Amino acid sequence: MSAPESPDLPTAPSMVRERPGGETMRAIVLKGFGGLDSLVYTDIPKPLPKDGEVVIAVKGFGINHAEMHMRRGEWAEAAEVSGIECVGVVESCPGGEFPVGAKVAALMGGLGRTINGSYAEYTRVRAANVARVESDLPWSDLAALPETYAVAWTCLFRNLDLDAGQTLVLRGATSSLGQAALKMAVAAGARVIATTRSRGRFCMLEELGASRVELEQPDLAAQLPEAKEIDAVLDLVGNSTILDSLDMLRRGGTACLAGWLGGLDPIGDFNPLLRMASGVNWNFFGSFVFGMPGFPLSDVPLQGIARRVAEGKLEAKPSRVFSFDDIREAHRVMESGEAGGKMVVVVG
């Protein structure tokens, strides 16, 4: 899950209009902030090619909580067309970074926030936020990869530097990001202690490879027999649990904060002198940095991830697949907590 880029109040949905007289495309636009009725189908100008950017014919996109927050007006920014990720085919690329017709994935780079996003037949994004994903997987499977697996991979193998034989506590493991991180960590040879708020999901997490499942609680560190011996924590619950996550780490261990399943309220009255253990590390990852200096999307092996999925070495099937006409139902399922994993929309 990505974080708000600033604490400013949300601005009304808006977009930069293309010059008149061009082709149009079908898109799902955000007509003000609010409920499901805020998502409206209409025709808008097709994005024109620009140097340094890629126009993509969208074939599929993932559904993310960020887009729900945008729809409600809870995010710092929201464009008229939502959607922070997609997979598709290169329609045009004036700078030559990608050949026309190539299969690609795109994420962030302002998509759905400062520029029109992926809830459309075409989108335009900076080349730095595009990666090749040549694969014979169906578009529905490819659409489940970009945001979720790029973030999971970066958190595990860049922020946490996770290695085989280490013990990882994964808080918020039943989310789509949590499930992806669980599967990738297990495949890398780590021992994973997963958490969930529902005992009914213990079996599912064990089937995905968790060594043990714990019921999520604010004082989890006090309940773990491995407390003070944990190598790494990937905390997707957020500000309400991250200080507790720091308490369970060994000296030199690291906690990565990368999700806010527990809400966006800030940590109150945090004094590191009184609250943090000595010798532990705390870092953060928000996917909005993809494409920025130091965080090229090319750093993430999306092509290799897609290959492992195709070979059956990594299971990444979406939990639900919707048609382009069913965006309101997709948002309803996400909002109700019924998703059960990564949901995607197939375009066309």
XYZ file of C-alpha atoms in Angstrom:
348
model
C 0.000 0.000 0.000
C 1.297 3.462 -0.801
C 1.206 6.504 1.454
C -0.142 9.998 0.970
C 2.508 12.196 -0.637
C 1.739 15.141 1.653
C -0.424 15.971 4.654
C -2.307 18.636 2.671
C -6.060 18.522 2.375
C -7.222 16.645 -0.736
C -7.761 18.640 -3.876
C -10.763 18.174 -6.130
C -10.246 15.608 -8.911
C -8.778 17.278 -11.962
C -6.798 16.448 -15.070
C -4.776 18.190 -17.736
C -6.898 18.108 -20.872
C -5.359 17.035 -24.163
C -5.660 19.406 -27.080
C -9.068 19.312 -28.805
C -9.725 17.408 -32.006
C -7.895 14.202 -31.026
C -9.144 10.663 -30.495
C -11.258 9.801 -27.505
C -11.239 6.781 -25.223
C -13.511 5.254 -22.619
C -12.515 5.983 -19.037
C -13.798 5.753 -15.481
C -13.662 9.248 -14.032
C -13.964 10.468 -10.474
C -16.824 12.969 -10.326
C -16.089 14.425 -6.920
C -15.327 12.598 -3.677
C -17.694 10.114 -2.102
C -19.202 6.665 -2.519
C -19.371 4.183 -5.382
C -21.521 6.540 -7.466
C -18.527 8.865 -7.735
C -17.028 6.475 -10.318
C -18.587 7.361 -13.678
C -17.992 6.027 -17.212
C -17.432 8.585 -19.955
C -15.360 9.393 -23.053
C -12.324 11.650 -22.636
C -9.428 12.564 -24.956
C -6.883 9.821 -25.546
C -3.471 10.875 -24.164
C -1.056 12.194 -26.775
C 2.541 10.914 -26.893
C 5.217 13.049 -25.239
C 8.981 12.665 -25.146
C 10.130 10.770 -22.052
C 6.689 9.235 -21.551
C 4.925 6.093 -22.736
C 1.328 5.786 -23.923
C 0.027 2.344 -22.953
C -3.029 0.521 -24.263
C -4.298 -0.760 -20.921
C -5.148 -4.473 -20.827
C -5.593 -4.839 -17.076
C -5.028 -3.127 -13.746
C -5.019 -4.004 -10.068
C -7.454 -2.653 -7.504
C -5.759 -0.913 -4.573
C -6.828 0.624 -1.264
C -5.076 3.814 -2.392
C -7.807 4.244 -5.021
C -10.502 3.842 -2.392
C -8.865 6.572 -0.300
C -8.683 8.780 -3.422
C -12.365 8.215 -4.154
C -13.310 9.190 -0.611
C -11.139 12.306 -0.651
C -8.814 10.941 2.043
C -5.629 11.217 -0.035
C -3.531 14.324 -0.558
C -4.216 14.330 -4.296
C -6.573 12.689 -6.755
C -6.720 12.937 -10.541
C -9.946 12.656 -12.507
C -8.978 9.162 -13.675
C -7.894 6.926 -10.803
C -5.614 3.867 -10.900
C -1.980 3.626 -9.766
C -0.872 0.614 -11.849
C -1.548 -1.304 -15.045
C -0.275 -3.802 -17.574
C -0.681 -3.404 -21.293
C 0.952 -2.803 -24.658
C 3.087 0.165 -25.698
C 1.032 2.336 -28.052
C 3.658 5.030 -28.535
C 7.012 5.993 -27.038
C 8.619 9.035 -28.710
C 11.862 8.693 -26.749
C 12.397 5.089 -27.851
C 12.758 3.702 -24.325
C 10.340 0.882 -25.214
C 9.380 -0.537 -28.621
C 5.824 -0.099 -29.827
C 3.886 -3.321 -29.162
C 5.979 -4.385 -26.163
C 4.187 -5.819 -23.140
C 4.820 -3.608 -20.124
C 3.793 -2.855 -16.565
C 3.465 0.653 -15.162
C 2.985 1.941 -11.654
C 3.021 5.187 -9.714
C 4.789 8.167 -11.292
C 1.751 10.256 -10.387
C -0.762 7.829 -11.880
C -4.168 8.508 -10.399
C -2.782 11.380 -8.314
C -1.226 14.179 -10.353
C -1.861 12.640 -13.787
C -4.676 10.512 -15.146
C -4.294 6.896 -14.100
C -5.083 3.423 -15.361
C -8.897 3.295 -15.083
C -9.085 3.880 -18.834
C -8.417 2.301 -22.218
C -5.128 4.219 -22.476
C -2.806 5.906 -20.024
C 0.411 7.899 -20.305
C 3.210 7.616 -17.760
C 6.870 8.509 -17.443
C 9.214 5.963 -18.989
C 10.979 5.662 -15.611
C 7.784 4.128 -14.217
C 7.446 1.466 -16.931
C 9.036 -2.000 -17.077
C 9.001 -4.817 -19.627
C 6.991 -7.909 -18.680
C 7.104 -10.095 -21.770
C 5.116 -13.175 -20.783
C 2.504 -15.613 -22.053
C 0.527 -15.258 -18.821
C -3.038 -13.984 -19.306
C -3.551 -10.270 -18.694
C -5.538 -11.040 -15.552
C -2.520 -12.784 -14.012
C -0.054 -10.117 -15.129
C -2.312 -7.391 -13.713
C -1.909 -8.900 -10.237
C 1.861 -8.316 -10.225
C 3.037 -4.698 -10.617
C 2.171 -2.769 -7.452
C 1.792 -5.703 -5.070
C 4.876 -7.684 -6.047
C 7.093 -4.677 -6.733
C 6.384 -3.352 -3.231
C 6.708 -6.778 -1.573
C 10.023 -7.476 -3.327
C 11.435 -4.046 -2.468
C 10.426 -4.262 1.192
C 11.816 -7.763 1.640
C 15.020 -7.637 -0.374
C 15.992 -3.967 -0.332
C 14.626 -2.423 2.876
C 14.888 -5.555 5.047
C 17.694 -7.316 3.142
C 15.997 -10.596 4.040
C 18.076 -13.736 3.699
C 17.493 -17.494 3.863
C 17.264 -18.844 7.404
C 16.146 -15.552 8.936
C 12.913 -15.117 10.869
C 10.427 -12.558 9.575
C 7.298 -11.373 11.364
C 4.736 -10.325 8.761
C 1.971 -8.178 10.254
C -1.181 -7.878 8.136
C -0.421 -11.012 6.164
C -3.895 -11.622 4.725
C -3.854 -8.425 2.641
C -2.891 -8.782 -1.023
C 0.505 -7.223 -0.267
C 0.891 -9.448 2.786
C 0.139 -12.608 0.851
C 2.622 -11.655 -1.859
C 5.312 -10.916 0.720
C 4.606 -14.189 2.534
C 4.994 -16.248 -0.626
C 8.169 -14.456 -1.702
C 9.767 -14.671 1.751
C 9.053 -18.400 2.026
C 10.427 -18.960 -1.484
C 13.601 -17.168 -0.387
C 14.054 -19.601 2.510
C 12.949 -17.359 5.368
C 10.887 -18.543 8.341
C 7.720 -16.443 8.490
C 5.505 -15.760 11.497
C 2.350 -14.230 10.007
C -0.377 -12.262 11.760
C -4.070 -11.770 11.063
C -7.046 -10.364 12.942
C -9.157 -13.455 12.138
C -8.579 -16.984 13.406
C -10.549 -18.157 10.391
C -7.612 -17.188 8.169
C -4.946 -19.140 10.037
C -5.230 -22.145 7.723
C -4.952 -20.015 4.591
C -1.729 -18.415 5.787
C -0.292 -21.774 6.821
C -1.095 -23.143 3.369
C 0.830 -20.209 1.864
C 3.878 -21.268 3.869
C 3.759 -19.459 7.203
C 5.655 -21.378 9.898
C 3.197 -20.076 12.480
C 0.247 -17.715 12.586
C -0.457 -15.332 15.457
C -3.577 -13.317 16.179
C -2.786 -9.652 15.575
C -2.750 -7.559 18.756
C -1.137 -4.274 19.862
C 1.250 -5.996 22.321
C 2.297 -8.894 20.107
C 5.958 -8.527 21.097
C 5.093 -9.523 24.670
C 3.382 -12.702 23.425
C 6.112 -14.023 21.116
C 8.539 -16.591 22.517
C 11.012 -15.327 19.870
C 10.833 -11.733 21.157
C 14.206 -9.956 20.947
C 15.372 -12.647 18.494
C 13.401 -11.589 15.388
C 15.552 -10.625 12.394
C 12.975 -8.573 10.501
C 9.412 -7.269 10.680
C 7.344 -6.192 7.701
C 4.558 -4.133 9.274
C 1.511 -3.586 7.069
C -0.827 -2.744 9.954
C 0.858 0.606 10.380
C 1.295 3.352 12.925
C -0.724 1.553 15.594
C 1.687 -1.411 15.719
C 5.096 -0.258 14.465
C 6.466 0.604 17.930
C 5.481 -2.858 19.133
C 7.223 -4.294 16.072
C 10.449 -2.580 17.098
C 10.207 -4.224 20.535
C 10.453 -7.747 19.101
C 13.657 -7.238 17.092
C 17.088 -8.560 17.950
C 19.976 -6.132 18.067
C 20.642 -5.154 14.444
C 17.169 -6.277 13.358
C 15.034 -4.128 11.097
C 11.360 -3.223 10.887
C 9.919 -1.901 7.627
C 6.672 0.076 7.736
C 4.835 -0.231 4.413
C 1.084 -0.386 5.043
C -1.762 1.168 7.021
C -4.384 -1.530 7.401
C -4.981 -0.230 10.915
C -5.730 3.301 9.724
C -3.828 6.477 8.912
C -3.850 8.108 12.357
C -0.329 9.300 13.277
C 1.700 7.941 16.180
C 0.878 10.069 19.203
C 3.526 11.512 21.545
C 6.347 9.383 20.153
C 9.603 10.006 21.998
C 12.403 7.761 20.643
C 14.469 8.302 23.796
C 11.779 6.674 25.913
C 10.221 4.279 23.428
C 12.807 2.775 21.065
C 15.078 -0.135 21.869
C 18.763 0.482 21.275
C 20.429 -1.070 18.271
C 17.311 -1.714 16.178
C 16.532 -0.247 12.768
C 13.319 1.252 11.407
C 12.695 2.171 7.808
C 9.774 2.962 5.545
C 8.719 2.236 1.995
C 6.021 3.999 -0.011
C 5.534 2.926 -3.599
C 5.086 6.528 -4.737
C 8.907 6.739 -4.927
C 9.105 4.273 -7.824
C 10.605 6.042 -10.801
C 12.374 8.661 -8.688
C 16.175 8.921 -8.405
C 17.457 5.990 -6.411
C 14.262 3.994 -6.935
C 14.099 3.007 -10.618
C 11.365 0.536 -11.447
C 14.047 -1.357 -13.371
C 15.504 -2.280 -9.967
C 12.534 -4.605 -9.431
C 12.780 -7.926 -11.336
C 9.154 -7.904 -12.559
C 10.138 -9.911 -15.619
C 11.718 -12.558 -13.426
C 8.722 -12.583 -11.092
C 6.396 -13.133 -14.068
C 8.640 -15.977 -15.262
C 8.525 -17.676 -11.848
C 4.726 -17.390 -11.868
C 4.584 -18.926 -15.356
C 6.871 -21.775 -14.244
C 4.671 -22.517 -11.242
C 7.390 -21.537 -8.756
C 5.376 -18.607 -7.409
C 1.590 -18.560 -7.083
C 0.149 -15.128 -7.896
C -3.382 -15.713 -9.177
C -5.780 -12.830 -8.477
C -8.513 -13.556 -5.968
C -11.181 -11.892 -8.146
C -11.264 -10.755 -11.793
C -13.691 -8.022 -12.866
C -14.600 -6.594 -16.247
C -14.057 -2.912 -16.999
C -17.807 -2.343 -16.603
C -17.771 -3.624 -13.011
C -15.544 -1.057 -11.287
C -18.170 -0.122 -8.707
C -18.591 -3.744 -7.680
C -14.806 -4.114 -7.428
C -14.662 -1.103 -5.108
C -17.595 -2.434 -3.080
C -15.833 -5.766 -2.530
C -12.608 -3.980 -1.571
C -14.406 -1.631 0.821
C -16.279 -4.481 2.501
C -13.109 -6.487 3.140
C -14.308 -9.396 0.998
C -11.399 -9.353 -1.481
C -9.376 -12.218 0.023
C -6.345 -11.194 -2.013
C -5.374 -9.161 -5.052
C -8.298 -8.133 -7.266
C -7.841 -7.081 -10.881
C -9.828 -5.582 -13.728
C -9.410 -6.730 -17.325
C -9.937 -4.078 -20.006
C -11.523 -5.090 -23.318
